[in-house]
Each structure stands twice: as C-alpha cells, then as structure tokens.
C-alpha cells in the first residue's frame, strides 16, 4: 500500500487595483476600519477585524476574523497569523467594536492583545495597534500606552 499525502496549496491575489492607501497613525486606521464596518450592527454585536499592511504601511486589505454576540467574539490567534502570513503582510492592526459604546479596553482585550503581539514577534510581524471602535469615537491601544 502506497502512502500518499494531500498537497497543500496557498495563494493570495489582489483582485482590485485600488488607489494606494497608507496608514500613518491611529486616525488613519480608525478611518479605514470605520468605513468597513456595518453602521447598523456596530452597536448590536461584536466583530473583530484585522488591517493588513505591507512594509511601506500600504493597506493590503481588511479581513473579518469573527462575529460574535453582544459582549464578546471568539478570536483564534492562529487564524490571524494564517491570514497575515498568507497575504505576506509585514504588519497588522487589530480592531473590534464595543456595542456598549464603552471604549475602555477590558482585561480580556488587554490579555488577547498581548498574546497576539507575542505570536507576531515569533512570526516576524509587527503589531502596529489595536483599535476599539464605537459609533462616535475610538480607542487606540498604541496611543493610550497599552501597546
């Protein structure tokens, strides 16, 4: 009996020729995340997204990692690393919304960010920021000294 293995294929392509967009600060990151968020659901359930950047801080894309309930969503770190590596990203920015409107990071938010940052270091990725969005404003982990 012959041993056979499945061949794994990994691919990434940019489907659209977009005008070049760059992220220089948390305000830029918030702007691009907010544009991608469904305004009708931002106060209904929590979502977690990542902004993927190349070495020049040019946006490669935004990816929705998960959608959850009123006060949480499941985030798998290996899934974030998979997407970042598959797109050959140099850095990532995390974002999630707080349906309550309270933009202060929870202890779970801080712990998750620390674990993702540790994974990024191992994979030679840079975790640039983590943004918490509300309908009217945002909190930047980098600007607030959490990252």
Short mmCIF file of C-alpha atoms in Angstrom, two decimals:
data_model
loop_
_atom_site.label_atom_id
_atom_site.label_comp_id
_atom_site.label_asym_id
_atom_site.label_seq_id
_atom_site.Cartn_x
_atom_site.Cartn_y
_atom_site.Cartn_z
CA UNK A 1 0.00 0.00 0.00
CA UNK A 2 1.42 3.35 -1.03
CA UNK A 3 1.45 6.28 1.36
CA UNK A 4 0.00 9.43 -0.15
CA UNK A 5 -0.30 12.90 1.23
CA UNK A 6 -2.54 15.74 0.26
CA UNK A 7 -0.74 18.57 -1.45
CA UNK A 8 -1.38 21.94 0.16
CA UNK A 9 -1.79 25.00 -2.00
CA UNK A 10 -1.66 28.52 -0.61
CA UNK A 11 -2.49 31.54 -2.70
CA UNK A 12 -3.23 35.24 -2.38
CA UNK A 13 -4.09 37.71 -5.08
CA UNK A 14 -5.16 41.32 -5.09
CA UNK A 15 -8.38 41.29 -7.04
CA UNK A 16 -8.75 45.02 -7.35
CA UNK A 17 -6.38 47.73 -8.44
CA UNK A 18 -7.02 50.24 -5.70
CA UNK A 19 -5.55 53.65 -5.26
CA UNK A 20 -2.72 53.27 -2.82
CA UNK A 21 -3.80 53.83 0.78
CA UNK A 22 -1.41 54.11 3.70
CA UNK A 23 -1.79 54.08 7.47
CA UNK A 24 0.36 56.68 9.22
CA UNK A 25 -1.41 56.86 12.59
CA UNK A 26 -4.37 55.62 14.63
CA UNK A 27 -6.70 58.14 12.99
CA UNK A 28 -5.96 56.65 9.58
CA UNK A 29 -6.53 53.13 10.90
CA UNK A 30 -9.82 54.16 12.51
CA UNK A 31 -10.99 55.79 9.28
CA UNK A 32 -10.40 52.65 7.19
CA UNK A 33 -11.88 50.30 9.80
CA UNK A 34 -14.94 52.51 10.33
CA UNK A 35 -15.59 52.61 6.56
CA UNK A 36 -15.58 48.79 6.52
CA UNK A 37 -17.95 48.40 9.49
CA UNK A 38 -21.69 47.91 9.09
CA UNK A 39 -23.08 51.01 10.85
CA UNK A 40 -26.39 49.21 11.51
CA UNK A 41 -24.71 46.49 13.58
CA UNK A 42 -21.84 48.33 15.30
CA UNK A 43 -23.98 48.67 18.43
CA UNK A 44 -25.63 45.24 18.14
CA UNK A 45 -22.83 42.65 18.16
CA UNK A 46 -19.08 42.48 18.46
CA UNK A 47 -16.83 41.92 15.44
CA UNK A 48 -13.07 41.52 15.21
CA UNK A 49 -11.12 42.58 12.10
CA UNK A 50 -7.51 42.97 11.03
CA UNK A 51 -5.96 45.53 8.71
CA UNK A 52 -3.10 44.01 6.72
CA UNK A 53 -0.15 46.21 5.74
CA UNK A 54 2.98 45.80 3.66
CA UNK A 55 6.42 47.07 4.67
CA UNK A 56 5.58 50.62 3.48
CA UNK A 57 2.39 50.68 5.63
CA UNK A 58 0.28 50.40 2.47
CA UNK A 59 -3.05 48.69 3.04
CA UNK A 60 -3.27 45.22 1.53
CA UNK A 61 -6.79 44.64 2.82
CA UNK A 62 -9.15 44.27 5.75
CA UNK A 63 -10.23 40.84 6.93
CA UNK A 64 -13.12 39.98 9.27
CA UNK A 65 -11.79 37.44 11.77
CA UNK A 66 -15.02 36.83 13.68
CA UNK A 67 -18.52 37.99 14.57
CA UNK A 68 -19.96 37.31 17.98
CA UNK A 69 -22.58 38.35 20.46
CA UNK A 70 -23.41 41.49 22.39
CA UNK A 71 -20.27 41.48 24.54
CA UNK A 72 -17.74 39.09 23.03
CA UNK A 73 -16.48 37.27 19.97
CA UNK A 74 -14.15 34.31 19.59
CA UNK A 75 -10.71 35.19 18.21
CA UNK A 76 -8.26 32.46 17.21
CA UNK A 77 -4.71 33.73 17.12
CA UNK A 78 -3.58 31.05 14.68
CA UNK A 79 -6.27 32.25 12.24
CA UNK A 80 -4.93 35.83 12.44
CA UNK A 81 -1.37 34.58 11.85
CA UNK A 82 -2.54 32.44 8.92
CA UNK A 83 -4.17 35.41 7.17
CA UNK A 84 -1.21 37.73 7.85
CA UNK A 85 1.30 35.19 6.54
CA UNK A 86 -0.83 34.19 3.55
CA UNK A 87 -1.02 37.83 2.44
CA UNK A 88 2.72 38.34 3.05
CA UNK A 89 1.91 41.21 5.42
CA UNK A 90 4.68 42.98 7.31
CA UNK A 91 2.38 44.38 9.97
CA UNK A 92 -1.18 44.19 11.18
CA UNK A 93 -3.61 46.39 13.07
CA UNK A 94 -6.35 44.79 15.13
CA UNK A 95 -9.82 46.23 15.64
CA UNK A 96 -13.01 45.30 17.36
CA UNK A 97 -16.11 47.19 18.38
CA UNK A 98 -17.75 47.53 21.78
CA UNK A 99 -21.51 47.56 21.21
CA UNK A 100 -21.96 49.17 24.64
CA UNK A 101 -20.07 52.24 23.47
CA UNK A 102 -17.56 51.93 26.35
CA UNK A 103 -14.20 52.27 24.62
CA UNK A 104 -12.05 51.29 27.61
CA UNK A 105 -10.19 48.00 26.96
CA UNK A 106 -11.29 45.12 29.17
CA UNK A 107 -8.77 42.85 30.87
CA UNK A 108 -9.65 40.21 28.25
CA UNK A 109 -8.90 42.75 25.47
CA UNK A 110 -5.50 43.52 27.01
CA UNK A 111 -4.61 39.85 27.50
CA UNK A 112 -5.63 38.90 23.95
CA UNK A 113 -3.62 41.79 22.50
CA UNK A 114 -0.56 40.70 24.47
CA UNK A 115 -0.91 37.11 23.22
CA UNK A 116 -1.33 38.25 19.60
CA UNK A 117 1.69 40.55 19.96
CA UNK A 118 3.76 37.60 21.25
CA UNK A 119 2.67 35.49 18.25
CA UNK A 120 3.52 38.36 15.88
CA UNK A 121 7.04 38.60 17.30
CA UNK A 122 7.61 34.89 16.67
CA UNK A 123 6.39 35.26 13.07
CA UNK A 124 8.42 38.44 12.43
CA UNK A 125 5.26 40.54 12.08
CA UNK A 126 4.70 43.92 13.66
CA UNK A 127 1.52 44.53 15.64
CA UNK A 128 1.09 48.24 14.99
CA UNK A 129 -2.06 48.96 17.01
CA UNK A 130 -5.36 47.67 18.33
CA UNK A 131 -8.38 49.92 17.83
CA UNK A 132 -11.66 49.69 19.75
CA UNK A 133 -14.45 51.29 17.75
CA UNK A 134 -17.65 52.87 18.88
CA UNK A 135 -20.27 54.66 16.84
CA UNK A 136 -18.77 58.09 17.59
CA UNK A 137 -15.14 57.55 18.57
CA UNK A 138 -12.34 55.04 19.12
CA UNK A 139 -9.57 53.99 21.49
CA UNK A 140 -6.05 53.25 20.23
CA UNK A 141 -4.01 50.84 22.35
CA UNK A 142 -0.82 52.42 20.99
CA UNK A 143 -1.90 56.00 21.71
CA UNK A 144 -3.10 55.07 25.22
CA UNK A 145 0.14 53.22 26.08
CA UNK A 146 -1.34 49.71 26.20
CA UNK A 147 0.83 48.54 23.30
#
